[in-house]
C-alpha cells in the first residue's frame, strides 16, 4: 500500500509541496507565494496560468533555484524524481540544470549574453563537447530559423525580439531535459512560429517523454498544449483541473473571469472614415548596410522595407500584421525618426517629418509617441517611475510646474490601473506586464494625436490586455487620436483595428478593412496567418 502512494508509483517527475516564498525588507515581511502544491507526471504538460504578478514566474524560478537574492523560501519542498532540490549543493544544481531541468525565460534580451555570438551560446548548452555545427543548425531550423548562418554569427542585439525568443528555445531544448520550464515561451512570437514552437514542444514531449511546465497568460495557447490547467492568483493556486474539465466547467470566479477576458469584445468598426490624414507613408524604402566579407567587394544592403504605402486617418486604428522580421518594427521606428529613410516620404499631421529642423521636429514630436515592444529595455533602470513619466513633460512641456507634472503622472498611472505608490519605485521592481503599462503611460502622458504601438500587449495577461485595449480605444475616441497598431496576434487585431496591412518580407501583400481581410482573405500568406491562430 505504501508503494502505491509513493512518488515513483505515481510516476511524478516534479512534486512541489507547500511552497512559501516571501520578500524581506527592513520594515516588514511580505508573502509572495503561499502554500503552493502541485505535481507533474512523466510526459505530462501542465499549464500555469494567472495574471502578471500572480507568482507564476517565482514558482518556476524556485524549481531551478534561481530566485533573486532578496527573496526567501520560508518553507516547503520541491522533489525532482526522488531528490529534494532544496537539499542539493549548488554544484549538484548546476548538473541538474545542465541535464535534467531546462528553462525558457520570459525576456530573452536579458537572458542571452550580449557579447557572445549565438553559435557559441547554443554550443555551450549542448552536452557534447566540441564543434556541434550540424546539431545547432538543426536546432535553429526546428524553431523556425532558416537563415541559420546569419543568426549563428549574430549577437543578440542584432536580432528581433521574436528571433531572440526562438534562440532561447533552441538553447533550452539542446540538452533534451527531463523537465522543461517554459516561462511565456511564445509571447513575442508571431502566430506561425508560435504554432511551429508549440508543435515542436508537443513532439519533444511525446518523443523524449519530456515533462513541461508551461507558464502563459494566453488561454488559447494553454488549451492547445496542456493536459492540466493550474490557475494562480495573488500567490495562491485557486483552481487545478484537467484541461477539458477546466474549459467547460471552471469553478472559481477568477477562472471564469480569465475565460471571459479571453473572448475579446468586438469594437465598433468604422465603416467610412472621414477627416484629415494624420499619417501618410508613401513608397517607403529602408535599407541596412551589410558587413563586407571581402575587402574590395561592392557594398551590399539588406532591404528591410520595400515600397510600403499606407494612410491613417484621424480617429482610426490601422494595424500592421506580419511575422517576426517582416519589417513591422522598422516601419514604426522609421516613422518615429529612429531609422533613416532610404527613399520615400513620411508625412505626420501634414508635415514631412524627416526633413524638419531641430526646433520644429521637437515641437512636432510631442504630437506623436511610441510604445516599444520590450518595456524592460525602453525604461531607464536607474530612474524612478515618477521621473520616467515626467521626463517627456519636462522636455516637451516645459511650461508645467512640478505640481502640475505630479498631477498628470498620477492621473496617467490611474488610467493604466497602477497606483501612485509606483512613482518612487524602479523598473526592476515590477513584473513584465506592469512595466508595459508604465511604458504605455509614458506615451499617453503627452496627450499625443498619433500613437504608434509596437506589440504593446504581447507581454500582458488577458485581463490586463483587455483593460489596456479598452483604455487605448477610449482615449482614441475621446482625443480623436490615430493609432498604428503593430501586432502578430490576428485575433487581437480582429477585435481592435479598423484597417489592416499584412506585411511579408518588407512588402505589403494585402490591405483593407479588417473584416474584409479576416473573413475573405485573398493572399495565401494571410490565409496562413489566420490558420495559425490558436483557439480555445
Short mmCIF file of C-alpha atoms in Angstrom, two decimals:
data_model
loop_
_atom_site.label_atom_id
_atom_site.label_comp_id
_atom_site.label_asym_id
_atom_site.label_seq_id
_atom_site.Cartn_x
_atom_site.Cartn_y
_atom_site.Cartn_z
CA UNK A 1 0.00 0.00 0.00
CA UNK A 2 2.88 2.35 0.74
CA UNK A 3 4.36 1.64 -2.68
CA UNK A 4 1.10 2.64 -4.36
CA UNK A 5 1.22 6.05 -2.67
CA UNK A 6 4.93 6.70 -3.29
CA UNK A 7 6.24 9.28 -5.74
CA UNK A 8 7.74 6.60 -8.00
CA UNK A 9 4.48 4.70 -8.31
CA UNK A 10 2.64 7.88 -9.20
CA UNK A 11 5.33 8.47 -11.89
CA UNK A 12 5.89 12.07 -10.76
CA UNK A 13 8.84 13.91 -12.29
CA UNK A 14 8.17 17.04 -10.19
CA UNK A 15 6.43 17.35 -6.83
CA UNK A 16 6.04 20.74 -5.13
CA UNK A 17 4.86 20.56 -1.51
CA UNK A 18 3.55 23.60 0.41
CA UNK A 19 5.99 26.13 -1.04
CA UNK A 20 6.08 29.53 0.70
CA UNK A 21 8.20 32.45 -0.54
CA UNK A 22 8.47 35.95 0.94
CA UNK A 23 10.43 39.13 0.44
CA UNK A 24 12.16 40.63 3.47
CA UNK A 25 12.88 44.31 3.98
CA UNK A 26 13.82 46.41 6.99
CA UNK A 27 10.22 47.13 7.94
CA UNK A 28 8.23 44.00 7.18
CA UNK A 29 7.98 40.62 5.50
CA UNK A 30 5.62 40.23 2.55
CA UNK A 31 4.49 36.77 1.46
CA UNK A 32 4.62 36.31 -2.33
CA UNK A 33 3.87 32.58 -2.63
CA UNK A 34 1.50 30.85 -0.19
CA UNK A 35 1.23 27.04 0.21
CA UNK A 36 1.77 26.15 -3.43
CA UNK A 37 1.41 22.40 -4.01
CA UNK A 38 1.16 20.53 -7.31
CA UNK A 39 2.92 17.80 -9.25
CA UNK A 40 3.83 17.00 -12.82
CA UNK A 41 3.87 13.42 -14.05
CA UNK A 42 6.27 11.93 -16.55
CA UNK A 43 5.41 13.16 -20.09
CA UNK A 44 2.69 15.49 -18.72
CA UNK A 45 2.26 19.10 -19.84
CA UNK A 46 0.93 21.39 -17.11
CA UNK A 47 -0.06 24.99 -17.87
CA UNK A 48 0.37 27.51 -15.05
CA UNK A 49 -1.99 30.42 -15.71
CA UNK A 50 -2.54 33.72 -13.97
CA UNK A 51 -2.25 37.46 -14.24
CA UNK A 52 1.04 39.32 -14.18
CA UNK A 53 2.36 39.35 -10.60
CA UNK A 54 0.41 36.26 -9.52
CA UNK A 55 3.60 34.32 -8.74
CA UNK A 56 3.91 32.09 -11.81
CA UNK A 57 7.50 33.03 -12.64
CA UNK A 58 8.57 32.92 -8.97
CA UNK A 59 7.27 29.36 -8.76
CA UNK A 60 9.28 28.44 -11.87
CA UNK A 61 12.45 30.13 -10.61
CA UNK A 62 12.20 28.35 -7.27
CA UNK A 63 12.20 24.97 -9.08
CA UNK A 64 15.51 25.82 -10.76
CA UNK A 65 16.73 27.54 -7.56
CA UNK A 66 17.28 30.80 -9.40
CA UNK A 67 15.32 33.13 -7.12
CA UNK A 68 16.72 36.67 -6.68
CA UNK A 69 18.78 37.17 -3.52
CA UNK A 70 16.15 39.39 -1.87
CA UNK A 71 13.59 36.58 -1.79
CA UNK A 72 13.40 33.90 0.88
CA UNK A 73 11.94 30.38 0.78
CA UNK A 74 10.21 30.13 4.18
CA UNK A 75 9.08 26.53 3.91
CA UNK A 76 8.21 23.75 1.51
CA UNK A 77 9.91 21.06 -0.57
CA UNK A 78 10.46 20.50 -4.27
CA UNK A 79 11.28 16.99 -5.46
CA UNK A 80 12.69 16.17 -8.89
CA UNK A 81 12.12 12.42 -9.12
CA UNK A 82 13.08 11.44 -5.55
CA UNK A 83 15.62 14.20 -4.97
CA UNK A 84 14.82 17.22 -2.78
CA UNK A 85 16.21 20.17 -4.76
CA UNK A 86 16.42 22.35 -1.66
CA UNK A 87 18.91 19.89 -0.14
CA UNK A 88 21.24 19.89 -3.18
CA UNK A 89 24.56 21.73 -3.24
CA UNK A 90 24.98 24.46 -5.85
CA UNK A 91 27.39 22.20 -7.76
CA UNK A 92 24.75 19.47 -7.89
CA UNK A 93 22.13 22.01 -9.00
CA UNK A 94 24.35 23.08 -11.90
CA UNK A 95 24.49 19.45 -13.04
CA UNK A 96 20.68 19.20 -12.75
CA UNK A 97 20.17 22.43 -14.73
CA UNK A 98 22.53 21.20 -17.44
CA UNK A 99 20.88 17.82 -17.92
CA UNK A 100 17.54 17.35 -16.16
CA UNK A 101 15.91 20.81 -15.92
CA UNK A 102 15.97 23.46 -18.61
CA UNK A 103 14.23 26.82 -18.68
CA UNK A 104 12.98 29.20 -21.35
CA UNK A 105 12.99 32.66 -19.78
CA UNK A 106 10.42 35.36 -20.42
CA UNK A 107 12.82 38.10 -21.57
CA UNK A 108 15.46 36.72 -23.96
CA UNK A 109 17.38 40.01 -24.24
CA UNK A 110 18.23 39.78 -20.53
CA UNK A 111 18.93 36.02 -20.66
CA UNK A 112 21.28 35.94 -23.66
CA UNK A 113 24.91 37.02 -23.28
CA UNK A 114 25.21 40.35 -25.17
CA UNK A 115 28.91 39.89 -26.02
CA UNK A 116 28.70 36.30 -27.32
CA UNK A 117 27.56 35.21 -30.76
CA UNK A 118 24.53 32.94 -30.94
CA UNK A 119 26.53 29.92 -32.18
CA UNK A 120 28.70 29.90 -29.07
CA UNK A 121 25.74 30.34 -26.72
CA UNK A 122 23.86 27.36 -28.18
CA UNK A 123 27.04 25.29 -28.32
CA UNK A 124 27.51 25.84 -24.56
CA UNK A 125 24.10 24.26 -23.89
CA UNK A 126 24.83 21.06 -25.82
CA UNK A 127 26.23 18.33 -23.51
CA UNK A 128 28.60 17.01 -26.20
CA UNK A 129 31.90 18.95 -26.06
CA UNK A 130 33.34 20.31 -29.32
CA UNK A 131 32.02 21.68 -32.58
CA UNK A 132 28.30 20.92 -32.93
CA UNK A 133 27.54 22.84 -36.14
CA UNK A 134 25.06 20.35 -37.60
CA UNK A 135 23.19 19.93 -34.31
CA UNK A 136 22.98 23.73 -33.82
CA UNK A 137 21.76 24.13 -37.40
CA UNK A 138 19.03 21.52 -36.82
CA UNK A 139 18.00 23.20 -33.54
CA UNK A 140 17.64 26.59 -35.25
CA UNK A 141 15.64 25.09 -38.13
CA UNK A 142 13.37 23.30 -35.65
CA UNK A 143 12.39 26.63 -34.06
CA UNK A 144 11.69 28.27 -37.43
CA UNK A 145 15.05 29.95 -38.16
CA UNK A 146 16.01 29.09 -41.75
CA UNK A 147 18.71 31.74 -42.21
CA UNK A 148 20.78 29.92 -39.57
CA UNK A 149 24.15 31.09 -40.97
CA UNK A 150 23.30 34.74 -40.30
CA UNK A 151 21.77 34.02 -36.89
CA UNK A 152 24.70 31.86 -35.74
CA UNK A 153 27.11 34.70 -36.46
CA UNK A 154 24.94 37.42 -34.92
CA UNK A 155 24.94 38.98 -31.47
CA UNK A 156 21.60 39.11 -29.58
CA UNK A 157 21.08 42.85 -30.23
CA UNK A 158 21.22 42.21 -33.99
CA UNK A 159 18.11 40.02 -33.86
CA UNK A 160 14.43 40.92 -33.48
CA UNK A 161 12.55 40.10 -30.28
CA UNK A 162 10.88 37.07 -31.85
CA UNK A 163 14.18 35.77 -33.24
CA UNK A 164 15.83 36.10 -29.81
CA UNK A 165 13.00 34.12 -28.23
CA UNK A 166 13.45 31.36 -30.80
CA UNK A 167 17.16 31.22 -29.98
CA UNK A 168 16.30 30.91 -26.27
CA UNK A 169 14.01 27.96 -27.03
CA UNK A 170 16.76 26.30 -29.08
CA UNK A 171 19.19 26.67 -26.13
CA UNK A 172 16.61 25.27 -23.69
CA UNK A 173 15.88 22.11 -25.69
CA UNK A 174 19.53 21.49 -26.69
CA UNK A 175 20.19 19.18 -23.72
CA UNK A 176 16.87 17.28 -24.12
CA UNK A 177 15.86 17.80 -20.46
CA UNK A 178 13.52 15.63 -18.36
CA UNK A 179 11.62 18.76 -17.30
CA UNK A 180 11.29 21.87 -19.45
CA UNK A 181 10.09 25.03 -17.69
CA UNK A 182 8.72 27.37 -20.34
CA UNK A 183 8.04 30.88 -18.94
CA UNK A 184 5.90 32.64 -21.57
CA UNK A 185 7.91 31.00 -24.41
CA UNK A 186 5.67 32.17 -27.26
CA UNK A 187 4.74 35.65 -26.00
CA UNK A 188 6.85 37.59 -28.52
CA UNK A 189 6.45 35.14 -31.42
CA UNK A 190 4.21 35.60 -34.42
CA UNK A 191 1.38 33.11 -34.84
CA UNK A 192 3.03 30.93 -37.48
CA UNK A 193 6.22 30.48 -35.45
CA UNK A 194 4.14 30.09 -32.29
CA UNK A 195 2.32 27.20 -33.95
CA UNK A 196 5.67 25.70 -35.00
CA UNK A 197 7.09 26.02 -31.47
CA UNK A 198 4.00 24.50 -29.86
CA UNK A 199 4.10 21.61 -32.33
CA UNK A 200 7.84 21.22 -31.61
CA UNK A 201 7.27 21.14 -27.83
CA UNK A 202 4.46 18.61 -28.25
CA UNK A 203 6.71 16.48 -30.46
CA UNK A 204 9.58 16.61 -27.92
CA UNK A 205 7.11 15.84 -25.14
CA UNK A 206 5.96 12.73 -27.00
CA UNK A 207 9.31 11.62 -28.42
CA UNK A 208 11.53 12.20 -25.37
CA UNK A 209 8.79 11.73 -22.72
CA UNK A 210 9.76 15.24 -21.59
CA UNK A 211 7.54 16.87 -18.98
CA UNK A 212 6.70 20.54 -19.47
CA UNK A 213 5.66 23.28 -17.05
CA UNK A 214 4.16 25.81 -19.46
CA UNK A 215 3.65 29.28 -17.98
CA UNK A 216 1.38 31.53 -20.02
CA UNK A 217 -1.34 34.15 -19.85
CA UNK A 218 -2.81 33.01 -23.19
CA UNK A 219 -5.61 30.54 -22.53
CA UNK A 220 -5.86 29.62 -26.21
CA UNK A 221 -2.19 28.59 -26.23
CA UNK A 222 -2.63 26.67 -22.97
CA UNK A 223 -5.61 24.78 -24.38
CA UNK A 224 -3.58 23.69 -27.42
CA UNK A 225 -0.69 22.15 -25.47
CA UNK A 226 -1.58 21.33 -21.84
CA UNK A 227 -3.04 18.21 -20.21
CA UNK A 228 -3.77 20.03 -16.95
CA UNK A 229 -4.51 23.68 -16.08
CA UNK A 230 -3.42 25.31 -12.80
CA UNK A 231 -4.69 28.85 -12.10
CA UNK A 232 -2.79 31.19 -9.75
CA UNK A 233 -3.93 34.43 -8.16
CA UNK A 234 -2.08 36.55 -5.58
CA UNK A 235 0.49 33.82 -4.94
CA UNK A 236 -2.04 31.04 -4.39
CA UNK A 237 -3.49 28.24 -6.50
CA UNK A 238 -7.22 28.88 -6.90
CA UNK A 239 -8.05 26.04 -9.29
CA UNK A 240 -6.40 22.91 -10.70
CA UNK A 241 -8.20 20.72 -13.24
CA UNK A 242 -7.76 18.56 -16.29
CA UNK A 243 -7.87 20.72 -19.42
CA UNK A 244 -11.22 19.56 -20.81
CA UNK A 245 -12.98 19.98 -17.47
CA UNK A 246 -11.44 23.42 -16.86
CA UNK A 247 -12.52 24.92 -20.19
CA UNK A 248 -16.06 23.54 -19.99
CA UNK A 249 -16.86 24.00 -16.29
CA UNK A 250 -14.45 26.12 -14.21
CA UNK A 251 -15.47 26.52 -10.54
CA UNK A 252 -13.53 29.55 -9.38
CA UNK A 253 -14.84 33.05 -10.19
CA UNK A 254 -11.35 34.22 -11.14
CA UNK A 255 -11.01 31.36 -13.64
CA UNK A 256 -14.36 32.35 -15.12
CA UNK A 257 -13.15 35.97 -15.41
CA UNK A 258 -10.00 34.83 -17.27
CA UNK A 259 -12.07 32.83 -19.73
CA UNK A 260 -14.41 35.77 -20.22
CA UNK A 261 -11.48 38.13 -20.90
CA UNK A 262 -10.07 35.71 -23.47
CA UNK A 263 -13.19 36.24 -25.53
CA UNK A 264 -12.33 39.78 -26.58
CA UNK A 265 -15.30 42.02 -27.18
CA UNK A 266 -15.78 43.34 -30.69
CA UNK A 267 -15.04 47.03 -31.02
CA UNK A 268 -17.17 49.08 -33.38
CA UNK A 269 -15.60 49.08 -36.82
CA UNK A 270 -15.80 52.42 -38.62
CA UNK A 271 -17.49 51.90 -41.99
CA UNK A 272 -16.40 55.10 -43.69
CA UNK A 273 -13.74 57.26 -42.13
CA UNK A 274 -13.86 60.94 -42.92
CA UNK A 275 -11.42 63.56 -41.81
CA UNK A 276 -7.79 64.52 -42.05
CA UNK A 277 -4.95 62.16 -42.86
CA UNK A 278 -2.70 62.09 -39.77
CA UNK A 279 -0.03 59.71 -41.11
CA UNK A 280 0.79 59.29 -44.79
CA UNK A 281 3.53 56.81 -45.66
CA UNK A 282 4.35 56.79 -49.38
CA UNK A 283 6.69 54.43 -51.27
CA UNK A 284 8.87 53.87 -48.20
CA UNK A 285 12.15 52.01 -48.65
CA UNK A 286 14.54 51.26 -45.78
CA UNK A 287 17.86 49.51 -46.43
CA UNK A 288 20.51 48.49 -43.92
CA UNK A 289 24.18 48.10 -44.98
CA UNK A 290 25.60 44.59 -44.58
CA UNK A 291 29.08 43.88 -43.28
CA UNK A 292 31.65 43.23 -46.01
CA UNK A 293 33.16 39.74 -46.11
CA UNK A 294 35.86 40.71 -48.64
CA UNK A 295 37.97 43.86 -48.86
CA UNK A 296 37.04 45.10 -52.35
CA UNK A 297 33.58 43.68 -52.80
CA UNK A 298 30.76 46.17 -53.55
CA UNK A 299 28.67 47.38 -50.66
CA UNK A 300 25.58 45.23 -50.05
CA UNK A 301 22.31 46.15 -48.36
CA UNK A 302 19.52 44.30 -46.59
CA UNK A 303 16.20 45.60 -47.89
CA UNK A 304 14.10 45.69 -44.70
CA UNK A 305 11.15 47.71 -46.09
CA UNK A 306 10.20 47.73 -49.77
CA UNK A 307 7.81 50.24 -51.35
CA UNK A 308 5.40 50.44 -48.39
CA UNK A 309 2.49 52.88 -48.62
CA UNK A 310 -0.50 53.40 -46.33
CA UNK A 311 -2.60 56.18 -44.80
CA UNK A 312 -4.03 56.57 -41.31
CA UNK A 313 -6.99 58.86 -40.79
CA UNK A 314 -7.94 60.80 -37.68
CA UNK A 315 -9.62 58.62 -35.02
CA UNK A 316 -8.62 55.46 -36.92
CA UNK A 317 -6.75 52.34 -35.80
CA UNK A 318 -4.55 50.91 -38.52
CA UNK A 319 -2.90 47.54 -37.81
CA UNK A 320 0.31 46.28 -39.39
CA UNK A 321 0.46 42.48 -39.14
CA UNK A 322 3.25 40.10 -40.08
CA UNK A 323 5.79 37.61 -38.84
CA UNK A 324 8.89 38.46 -36.85
CA UNK A 325 11.48 40.02 -39.17
CA UNK A 326 8.88 41.17 -41.72
CA UNK A 327 9.74 44.85 -41.17
CA UNK A 328 6.89 45.92 -38.86
CA UNK A 329 9.10 47.44 -36.16
CA UNK A 330 11.39 49.02 -38.78
CA UNK A 331 8.41 50.91 -40.22
CA UNK A 332 7.43 52.12 -36.75
CA UNK A 333 10.98 53.21 -35.87
CA UNK A 334 11.34 54.99 -39.23
CA UNK A 335 8.11 56.94 -38.67
CA UNK A 336 9.50 57.97 -35.27
CA UNK A 337 12.76 59.13 -36.90
CA UNK A 338 14.82 56.40 -35.24
CA UNK A 339 15.85 54.84 -38.57
CA UNK A 340 16.94 56.61 -41.76
CA UNK A 341 14.78 56.56 -44.87
CA UNK A 342 16.45 55.20 -47.99
CA UNK A 343 13.70 56.66 -50.18
CA UNK A 344 10.05 57.61 -49.92
CA UNK A 345 8.02 60.00 -47.81
CA UNK A 346 6.53 60.11 -44.30
CA UNK A 347 4.07 62.88 -43.50
CA UNK A 348 2.73 63.31 -39.95
CA UNK A 349 -0.10 65.78 -39.43
CA UNK A 350 0.76 67.29 -42.81
CA UNK A 351 4.47 67.80 -42.08
CA UNK A 352 7.31 65.97 -43.81
CA UNK A 353 8.65 64.50 -40.58
CA UNK A 354 12.13 63.61 -41.77
CA UNK A 355 13.01 66.98 -43.26
CA UNK A 356 12.12 69.31 -40.36
CA UNK A 357 14.68 71.37 -38.47
CA UNK A 358 15.61 70.51 -34.88
CA UNK A 359 13.20 73.01 -33.24
CA UNK A 360 10.23 72.17 -35.48
CA UNK A 361 10.92 68.48 -35.03
CA UNK A 362 10.87 68.86 -31.24
CA UNK A 363 7.51 70.68 -31.36
CA UNK A 364 6.02 68.04 -33.66
CA UNK A 365 7.41 65.13 -31.64
CA UNK A 366 5.07 65.80 -28.74
CA UNK A 367 2.15 65.09 -31.10
CA UNK A 368 3.25 61.53 -31.92
CA UNK A 369 4.59 58.97 -29.47
CA UNK A 370 5.54 55.30 -29.44
CA UNK A 371 5.08 52.33 -27.14
CA UNK A 372 8.00 49.96 -27.65
CA UNK A 373 7.85 46.16 -27.72
CA UNK A 374 10.27 45.47 -24.87
CA UNK A 375 9.41 47.60 -21.80
CA UNK A 376 12.46 46.44 -19.83
CA UNK A 377 14.85 47.80 -22.47
CA UNK A 378 12.89 51.01 -23.08
CA UNK A 379 12.68 52.07 -19.39
CA UNK A 380 15.80 53.54 -17.79
CA UNK A 381 16.76 51.10 -14.97
CA UNK A 382 18.43 53.91 -12.96
CA UNK A 383 15.40 56.21 -12.93
CA UNK A 384 12.36 56.00 -10.67
CA UNK A 385 8.96 55.68 -12.37
CA UNK A 386 7.95 59.23 -11.43
CA UNK A 387 10.97 60.65 -13.24
CA UNK A 388 10.49 58.34 -16.24
CA UNK A 389 6.90 59.50 -16.68
CA UNK A 390 7.68 63.15 -16.07
CA UNK A 391 10.73 63.27 -18.34
CA UNK A 392 8.71 63.86 -21.51
CA UNK A 393 6.73 66.67 -19.86
CA UNK A 394 9.91 68.40 -18.66
CA UNK A 395 11.39 68.33 -22.17
CA UNK A 396 8.30 68.81 -24.36
CA UNK A 397 6.00 70.76 -21.99
CA UNK A 398 8.39 73.00 -20.00
CA UNK A 399 5.55 75.40 -19.11
CA UNK A 400 4.23 72.94 -16.48
CA UNK A 401 5.36 73.36 -12.87
CA UNK A 402 6.27 70.46 -10.54
CA UNK A 403 2.79 70.19 -9.04
CA UNK A 404 1.15 70.00 -12.47
CA UNK A 405 3.65 67.35 -13.60
CA UNK A 406 2.91 65.30 -10.46
CA UNK A 407 -0.88 65.51 -11.01
CA UNK A 408 -0.52 64.41 -14.65
CA UNK A 409 1.72 61.45 -13.71
CA UNK A 410 -0.77 60.31 -11.03
CA UNK A 411 -3.68 60.61 -13.47
CA UNK A 412 -1.94 58.64 -16.23
CA UNK A 413 -0.97 55.87 -13.78
CA UNK A 414 -4.60 55.61 -12.73
CA UNK A 415 -5.59 55.25 -16.39
CA UNK A 416 -3.35 52.19 -16.80
CA UNK A 417 -4.51 50.69 -13.49
CA UNK A 418 -1.39 51.37 -11.43
CA UNK A 419 -1.17 53.00 -8.01
CA UNK A 420 0.64 56.32 -7.43
CA UNK A 421 2.93 54.49 -4.97
CA UNK A 422 4.71 53.23 -8.10
CA UNK A 423 6.26 56.68 -8.63
CA UNK A 424 9.04 56.05 -6.10
CA UNK A 425 9.98 52.58 -7.40
CA UNK A 426 12.39 51.38 -10.10
CA UNK A 427 11.51 49.36 -13.25
CA UNK A 428 13.12 46.13 -11.98
CA UNK A 429 10.64 46.07 -9.08
CA UNK A 430 7.74 45.42 -11.48
CA UNK A 431 6.60 42.39 -13.45
CA UNK A 432 6.78 42.36 -17.26
CA UNK A 433 3.12 43.29 -17.62
CA UNK A 434 3.38 46.14 -15.13
CA UNK A 435 6.43 47.54 -16.94
CA UNK A 436 4.47 47.55 -20.21
CA UNK A 437 1.67 49.53 -18.56
CA UNK A 438 4.27 52.06 -17.36
CA UNK A 439 5.62 52.32 -20.93
CA UNK A 440 2.10 52.97 -22.23
CA UNK A 441 1.53 55.59 -19.52
CA UNK A 442 4.77 57.35 -20.51
CA UNK A 443 3.49 57.72 -24.09
CA UNK A 444 -0.04 58.80 -23.13
CA UNK A 445 1.08 61.49 -20.68
CA UNK A 446 1.78 63.92 -23.55
CA UNK A 447 -1.75 63.52 -24.99
CA UNK A 448 -0.46 62.65 -28.49
CA UNK A 449 -2.55 62.85 -31.66
CA UNK A 450 -0.78 59.80 -33.12
CA UNK A 451 0.28 56.78 -31.07
CA UNK A 452 2.44 54.03 -32.56
CA UNK A 453 2.12 50.78 -30.60
CA UNK A 454 4.75 48.13 -31.32
CA UNK A 455 3.34 44.90 -29.81
CA UNK A 456 2.09 46.84 -26.73
CA UNK A 457 0.13 43.96 -25.20
CA UNK A 458 2.35 40.99 -26.09
CA UNK A 459 3.65 40.62 -22.52
CA UNK A 460 0.31 41.24 -20.79
CA UNK A 461 -2.08 38.68 -19.38
CA UNK A 462 -5.56 38.53 -20.91
CA UNK A 463 -7.40 40.57 -18.30
CA UNK A 464 -4.85 43.41 -18.36
CA UNK A 465 -4.60 43.13 -22.15
CA UNK A 466 -8.32 43.75 -22.41
CA UNK A 467 -8.06 46.67 -19.95
CA UNK A 468 -5.24 48.27 -21.96
CA UNK A 469 -7.06 47.85 -25.28
CA UNK A 470 -10.24 49.27 -23.76
CA UNK A 471 -8.16 52.16 -22.43
CA UNK A 472 -6.49 52.84 -25.79
CA UNK A 473 -9.85 52.62 -27.56
CA UNK A 474 -11.48 55.00 -25.07
CA UNK A 475 -8.63 57.55 -25.28
CA UNK A 476 -8.61 57.29 -29.08
CA UNK A 477 -12.29 58.25 -29.20
CA UNK A 478 -12.02 60.98 -26.54
CA UNK A 479 -8.97 62.65 -28.14
CA UNK A 480 -9.70 61.64 -31.77
CA UNK A 481 -6.27 60.03 -31.71
CA UNK A 482 -4.87 57.87 -34.53
CA UNK A 483 -3.24 54.54 -33.72
CA UNK A 484 -0.77 52.49 -35.70
CA UNK A 485 -1.02 49.11 -34.02
CA UNK A 486 1.73 46.58 -34.76
CA UNK A 487 0.97 43.02 -33.82
CA UNK A 488 1.47 39.37 -34.74
CA UNK A 489 -1.81 38.45 -33.00
CA UNK A 490 -4.52 38.39 -35.66
CA UNK A 491 -7.16 37.50 -33.08
CA UNK A 492 -6.31 40.70 -31.22
CA UNK A 493 -6.31 42.78 -34.41
CA UNK A 494 -9.72 41.43 -35.42
CA UNK A 495 -11.19 42.88 -32.24
CA UNK A 496 -9.42 46.22 -32.33
CA UNK A 497 -8.36 47.62 -35.72
CA UNK A 498 -10.37 49.40 -38.41
CA UNK A 499 -7.96 48.65 -41.26
CA UNK A 500 -5.07 46.19 -41.71
CA UNK A 501 -1.89 45.96 -43.75
CA UNK A 502 -0.40 42.47 -43.98
CA UNK A 503 3.40 42.62 -44.25
CA UNK A 504 5.66 39.88 -45.60
CA UNK A 505 9.43 40.24 -46.04
CA UNK A 506 9.17 44.04 -46.03
CA UNK A 507 6.30 44.29 -48.53
CA UNK A 508 2.56 44.80 -48.08
CA UNK A 509 0.85 41.77 -49.66
CA UNK A 510 -2.72 42.65 -48.70
CA UNK A 511 -4.55 45.57 -47.09
CA UNK A 512 -8.05 46.82 -46.49
CA UNK A 513 -10.83 46.86 -43.92
CA UNK A 514 -10.29 44.45 -41.05
CA UNK A 515 -13.47 42.48 -41.72
CA UNK A 516 -12.54 42.01 -45.40
CA UNK A 517 -9.01 40.84 -44.60
CA UNK A 518 -10.05 38.44 -41.86
CA UNK A 519 -13.17 36.90 -43.38
CA UNK A 520 -12.33 36.97 -47.09
CA UNK A 521 -8.51 36.95 -47.33
CA UNK A 522 -7.11 36.85 -50.86
CA UNK A 523 -3.39 36.26 -50.36
CA UNK A 524 -2.08 32.82 -49.36
CA UNK A 525 0.17 34.36 -46.69
CA UNK A 526 -2.82 36.00 -44.97
CA UNK A 527 -4.65 32.66 -45.01
CA UNK A 528 -1.58 31.01 -43.47
CA UNK A 529 -1.52 33.57 -40.64
CA UNK A 530 -5.22 33.07 -39.95
CA UNK A 531 -4.88 29.28 -39.90
CA UNK A 532 -2.10 29.53 -37.30
CA UNK A 533 -4.14 31.46 -34.70
CA UNK A 534 -4.74 29.22 -31.64
CA UNK A 535 -8.33 28.77 -30.50
CA UNK A 536 -9.78 27.69 -27.15
#
